[in-house]
CSV table of C-alpha atoms in Angstrom, one decimal:
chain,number,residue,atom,x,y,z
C,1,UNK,CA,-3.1,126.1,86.2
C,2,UNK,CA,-1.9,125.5,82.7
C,3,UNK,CA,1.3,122.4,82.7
C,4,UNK,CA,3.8,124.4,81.5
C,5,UNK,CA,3.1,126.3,85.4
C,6,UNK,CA,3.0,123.1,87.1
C,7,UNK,CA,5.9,121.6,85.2
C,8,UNK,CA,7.9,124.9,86.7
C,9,UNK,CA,6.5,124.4,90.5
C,10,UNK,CA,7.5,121.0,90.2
C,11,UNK,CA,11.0,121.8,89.0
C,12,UNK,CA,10.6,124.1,92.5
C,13,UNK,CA,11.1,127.4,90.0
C,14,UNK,CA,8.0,130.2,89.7
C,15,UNK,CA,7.8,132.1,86.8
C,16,UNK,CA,8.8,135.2,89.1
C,17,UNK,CA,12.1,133.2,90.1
C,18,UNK,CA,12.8,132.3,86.5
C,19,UNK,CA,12.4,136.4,85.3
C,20,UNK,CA,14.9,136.9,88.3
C,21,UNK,CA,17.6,134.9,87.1
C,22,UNK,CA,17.3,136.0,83.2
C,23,UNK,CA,17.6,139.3,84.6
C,24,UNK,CA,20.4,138.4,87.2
C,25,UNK,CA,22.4,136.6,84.3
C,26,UNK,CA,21.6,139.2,81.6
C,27,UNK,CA,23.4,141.4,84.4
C,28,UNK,CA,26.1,139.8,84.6
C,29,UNK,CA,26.4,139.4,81.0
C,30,UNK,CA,26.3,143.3,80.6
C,31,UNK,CA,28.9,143.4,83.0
C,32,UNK,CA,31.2,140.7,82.0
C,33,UNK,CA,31.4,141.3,78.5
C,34,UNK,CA,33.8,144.5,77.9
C,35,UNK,CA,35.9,142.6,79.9
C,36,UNK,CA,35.4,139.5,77.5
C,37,UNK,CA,35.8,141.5,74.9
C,38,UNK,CA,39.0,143.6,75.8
C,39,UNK,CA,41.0,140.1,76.6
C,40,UNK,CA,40.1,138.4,73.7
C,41,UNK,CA,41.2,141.7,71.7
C,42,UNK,CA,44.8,141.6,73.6
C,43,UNK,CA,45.0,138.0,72.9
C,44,UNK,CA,44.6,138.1,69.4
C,45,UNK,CA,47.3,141.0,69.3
C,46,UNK,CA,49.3,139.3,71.4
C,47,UNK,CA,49.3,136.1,68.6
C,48,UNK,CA,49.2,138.4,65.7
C,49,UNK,CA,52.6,140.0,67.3
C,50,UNK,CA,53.7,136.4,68.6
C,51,UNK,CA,53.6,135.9,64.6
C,52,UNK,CA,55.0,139.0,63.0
C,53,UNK,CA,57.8,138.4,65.5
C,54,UNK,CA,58.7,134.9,64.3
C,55,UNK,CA,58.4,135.6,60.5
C,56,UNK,CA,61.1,138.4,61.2
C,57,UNK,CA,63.2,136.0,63.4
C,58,UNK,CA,62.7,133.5,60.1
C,59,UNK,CA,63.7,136.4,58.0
C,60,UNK,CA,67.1,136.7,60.3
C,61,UNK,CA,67.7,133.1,59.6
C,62,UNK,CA,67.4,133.3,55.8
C,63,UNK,CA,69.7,136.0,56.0
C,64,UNK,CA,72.5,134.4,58.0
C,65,UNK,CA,72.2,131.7,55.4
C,66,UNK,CA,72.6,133.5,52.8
C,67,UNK,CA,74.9,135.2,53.9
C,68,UNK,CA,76.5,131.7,54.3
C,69,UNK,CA,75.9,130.9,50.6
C,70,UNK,CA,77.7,133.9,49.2
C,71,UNK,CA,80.7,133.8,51.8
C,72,UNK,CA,81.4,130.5,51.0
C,73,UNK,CA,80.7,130.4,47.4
C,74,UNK,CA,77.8,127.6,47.6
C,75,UNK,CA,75.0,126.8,45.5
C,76,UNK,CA,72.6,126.0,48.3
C,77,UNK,CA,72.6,126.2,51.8
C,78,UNK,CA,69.8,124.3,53.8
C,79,UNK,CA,68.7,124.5,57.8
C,80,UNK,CA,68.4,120.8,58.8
C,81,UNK,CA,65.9,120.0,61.9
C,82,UNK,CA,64.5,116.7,63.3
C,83,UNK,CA,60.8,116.1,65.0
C,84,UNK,CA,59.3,113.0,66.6
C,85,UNK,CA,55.7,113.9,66.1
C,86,UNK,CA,54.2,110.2,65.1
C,87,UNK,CA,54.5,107.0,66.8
C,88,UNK,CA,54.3,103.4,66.0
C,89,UNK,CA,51.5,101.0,67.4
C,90,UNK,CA,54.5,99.7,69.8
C,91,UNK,CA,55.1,103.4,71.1
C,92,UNK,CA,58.3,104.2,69.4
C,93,UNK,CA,58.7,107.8,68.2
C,94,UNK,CA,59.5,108.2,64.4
C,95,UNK,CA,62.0,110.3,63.9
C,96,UNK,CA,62.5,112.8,60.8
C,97,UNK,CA,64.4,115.1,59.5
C,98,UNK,CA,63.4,118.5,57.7
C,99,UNK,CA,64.6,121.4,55.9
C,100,UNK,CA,63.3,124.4,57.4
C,101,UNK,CA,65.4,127.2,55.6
C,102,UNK,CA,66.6,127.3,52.4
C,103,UNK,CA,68.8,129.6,50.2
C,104,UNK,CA,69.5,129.0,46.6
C,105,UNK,CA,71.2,130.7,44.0
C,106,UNK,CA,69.5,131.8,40.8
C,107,UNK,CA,70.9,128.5,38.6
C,108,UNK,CA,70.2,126.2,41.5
C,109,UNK,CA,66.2,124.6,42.1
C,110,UNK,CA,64.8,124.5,45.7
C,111,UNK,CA,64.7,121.2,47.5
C,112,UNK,CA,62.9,122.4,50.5
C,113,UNK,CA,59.7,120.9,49.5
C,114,UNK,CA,60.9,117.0,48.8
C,115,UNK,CA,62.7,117.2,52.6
C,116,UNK,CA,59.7,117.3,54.6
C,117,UNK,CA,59.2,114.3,57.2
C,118,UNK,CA,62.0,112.3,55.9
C,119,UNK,CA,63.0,109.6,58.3
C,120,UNK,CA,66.0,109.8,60.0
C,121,UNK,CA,67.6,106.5,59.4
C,122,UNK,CA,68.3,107.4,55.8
C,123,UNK,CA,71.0,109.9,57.1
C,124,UNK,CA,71.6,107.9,60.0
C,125,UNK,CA,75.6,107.4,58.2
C,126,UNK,CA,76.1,111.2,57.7
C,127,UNK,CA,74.8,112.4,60.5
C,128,UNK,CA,77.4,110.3,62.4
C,129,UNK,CA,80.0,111.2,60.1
C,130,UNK,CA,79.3,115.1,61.4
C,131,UNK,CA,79.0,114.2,65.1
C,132,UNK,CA,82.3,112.4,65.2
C,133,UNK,CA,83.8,115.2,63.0
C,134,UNK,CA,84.9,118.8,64.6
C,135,UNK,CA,81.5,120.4,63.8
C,136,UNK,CA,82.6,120.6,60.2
C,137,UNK,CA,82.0,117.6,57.8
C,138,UNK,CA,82.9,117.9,54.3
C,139,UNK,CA,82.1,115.2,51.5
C,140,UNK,CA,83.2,114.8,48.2
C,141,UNK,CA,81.6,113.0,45.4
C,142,UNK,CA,84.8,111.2,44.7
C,143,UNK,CA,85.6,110.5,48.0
C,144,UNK,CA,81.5,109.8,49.2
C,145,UNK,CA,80.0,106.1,49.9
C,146,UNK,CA,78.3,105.2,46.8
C,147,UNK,CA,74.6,106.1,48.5
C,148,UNK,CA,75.9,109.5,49.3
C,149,UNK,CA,77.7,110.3,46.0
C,150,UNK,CA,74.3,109.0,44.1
C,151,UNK,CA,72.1,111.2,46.4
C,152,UNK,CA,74.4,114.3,46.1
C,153,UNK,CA,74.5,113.8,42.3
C,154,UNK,CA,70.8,113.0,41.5
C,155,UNK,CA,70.3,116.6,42.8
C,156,UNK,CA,73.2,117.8,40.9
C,157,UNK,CA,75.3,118.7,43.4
C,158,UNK,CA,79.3,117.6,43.5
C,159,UNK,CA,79.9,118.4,47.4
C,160,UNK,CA,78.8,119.3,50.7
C,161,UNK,CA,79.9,120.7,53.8
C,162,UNK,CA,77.8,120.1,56.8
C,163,UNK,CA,78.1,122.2,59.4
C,164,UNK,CA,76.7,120.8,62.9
C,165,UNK,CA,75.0,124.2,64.9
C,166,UNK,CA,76.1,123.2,68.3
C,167,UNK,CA,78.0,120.6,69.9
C,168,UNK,CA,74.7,118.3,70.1
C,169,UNK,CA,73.4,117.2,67.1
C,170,UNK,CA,69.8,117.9,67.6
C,171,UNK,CA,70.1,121.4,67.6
C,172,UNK,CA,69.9,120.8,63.9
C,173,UNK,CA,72.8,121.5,61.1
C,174,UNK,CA,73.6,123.6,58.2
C,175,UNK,CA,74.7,122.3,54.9
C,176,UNK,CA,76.4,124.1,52.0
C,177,UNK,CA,75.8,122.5,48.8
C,178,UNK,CA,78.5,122.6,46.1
C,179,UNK,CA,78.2,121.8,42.3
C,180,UNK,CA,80.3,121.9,39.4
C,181,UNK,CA,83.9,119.8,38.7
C,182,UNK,CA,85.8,121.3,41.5
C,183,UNK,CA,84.1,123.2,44.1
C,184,UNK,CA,86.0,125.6,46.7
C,185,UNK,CA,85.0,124.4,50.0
C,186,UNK,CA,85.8,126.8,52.8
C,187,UNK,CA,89.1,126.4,54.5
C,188,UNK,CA,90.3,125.4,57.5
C,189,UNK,CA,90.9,129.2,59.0
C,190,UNK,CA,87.3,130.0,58.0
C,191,UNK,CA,86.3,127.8,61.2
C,192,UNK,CA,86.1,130.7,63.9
C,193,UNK,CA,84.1,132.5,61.0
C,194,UNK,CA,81.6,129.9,60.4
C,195,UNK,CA,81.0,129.0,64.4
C,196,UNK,CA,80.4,133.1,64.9
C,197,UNK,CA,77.3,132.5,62.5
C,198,UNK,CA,76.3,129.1,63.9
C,199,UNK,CA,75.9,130.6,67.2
C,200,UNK,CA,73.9,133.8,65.9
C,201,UNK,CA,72.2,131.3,64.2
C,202,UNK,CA,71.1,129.1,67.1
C,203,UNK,CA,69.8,132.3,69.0
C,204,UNK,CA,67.8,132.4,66.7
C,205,UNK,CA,66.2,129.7,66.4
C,206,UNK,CA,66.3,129.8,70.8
C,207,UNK,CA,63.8,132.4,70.1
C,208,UNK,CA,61.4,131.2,67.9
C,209,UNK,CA,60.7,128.3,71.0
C,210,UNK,CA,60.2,131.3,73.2
């Protein structure tokens, strides 16, 4: 008997045995396969779909802002969202804030880009000034704390309105941005307007969690 044999008797397997269970598992291989295969295609259609269908609930969004933008006579109009994705060593969640849509007109530059993962606590004034507001917050450069005036102004902007999407905070907000010397903000009988695209708005975004 040659070791390789022995090794096999020892491991209480024959050679016949072994040529059993390739075949047995080859089998089941055959069999098993197409079935692999088929779920594995419906998956990956079901992502590729799960994707189309979020890039044309995105495309909704952009619209609703822009349709925001022109309404309203802004320069730029942002989607404002928060995440906690990183902690600190002591376990506390660092919170940011991001722009996630964006609508410009053609003399006014994107800032989409520079408002990724900024913390929280640098807005941590204006976001209370919009939740203790009606859902409507409007600021001024003239009127502004001297940090907000300096930050509207370094992106040459003259005014804002930030418009909170629901009645919590955290469902994100939508800011028109204003520039030149005396902006027309929208007035105060454009509010059942404005809430009628908030709402379409946050179905919206209900959907791309879904």
């Amino acid at each position: 008997m040659n070791q390789d044999y022995l090794v096999r008797i020892a491991n209480g397997l024959s050679p016949v045995a072994e040529y059993a269970v390739l075949v047995v598992t080859l089998f089941i291989v055959t069999l098993v396969r197409p079935f692999l295969s088929e779920k594995i295609t419906r998956l990956r259609k079901k992502l590729m779909r799960s994707f189309t269908e979020s890039l044309e609930i995105r495309s909704k969004i952009n619209d609703i802002l822009f349709e925001l933008m022109i309404n309203y006579e802004a320069n730029r109009v942002c989607l404002f969202e928060y995440s906690n994705s990183e902690k600190s060593i002591a376990g506390i969640s660092f919170e940011f804030i991001n722009i996630t849509a964006e609508r410009c007109d053609r003399h006014t530059a994107s800032i989409m880009h520079e408002f990724q993962k900024m913390p929280v606590a640098a807005f941590s004034d204006q976001l209370l000034g919009i939740i203790k507001s009606s859902g409507i917050n409007m600021i001024d450069v003239n009127t502004a704390s001297e940090d907000t005036a300096y930050s509207l102004r370094s992106y040459g902007m003259t005014g804002a309105v930030n418009l909170r999407i629901t009645n919590k905070i955290e469902d994100g907000v939508v800011t028109l941005f204003y520039s030149g010397e005396n902006p027309k903000y929208p007035d105060p009988q454009d509010v059942f307007s404005i809430k009628a695209k908030l709402y379409e708005l946050h179905h919206l975004m209900v959907r791309l969690k879904h």
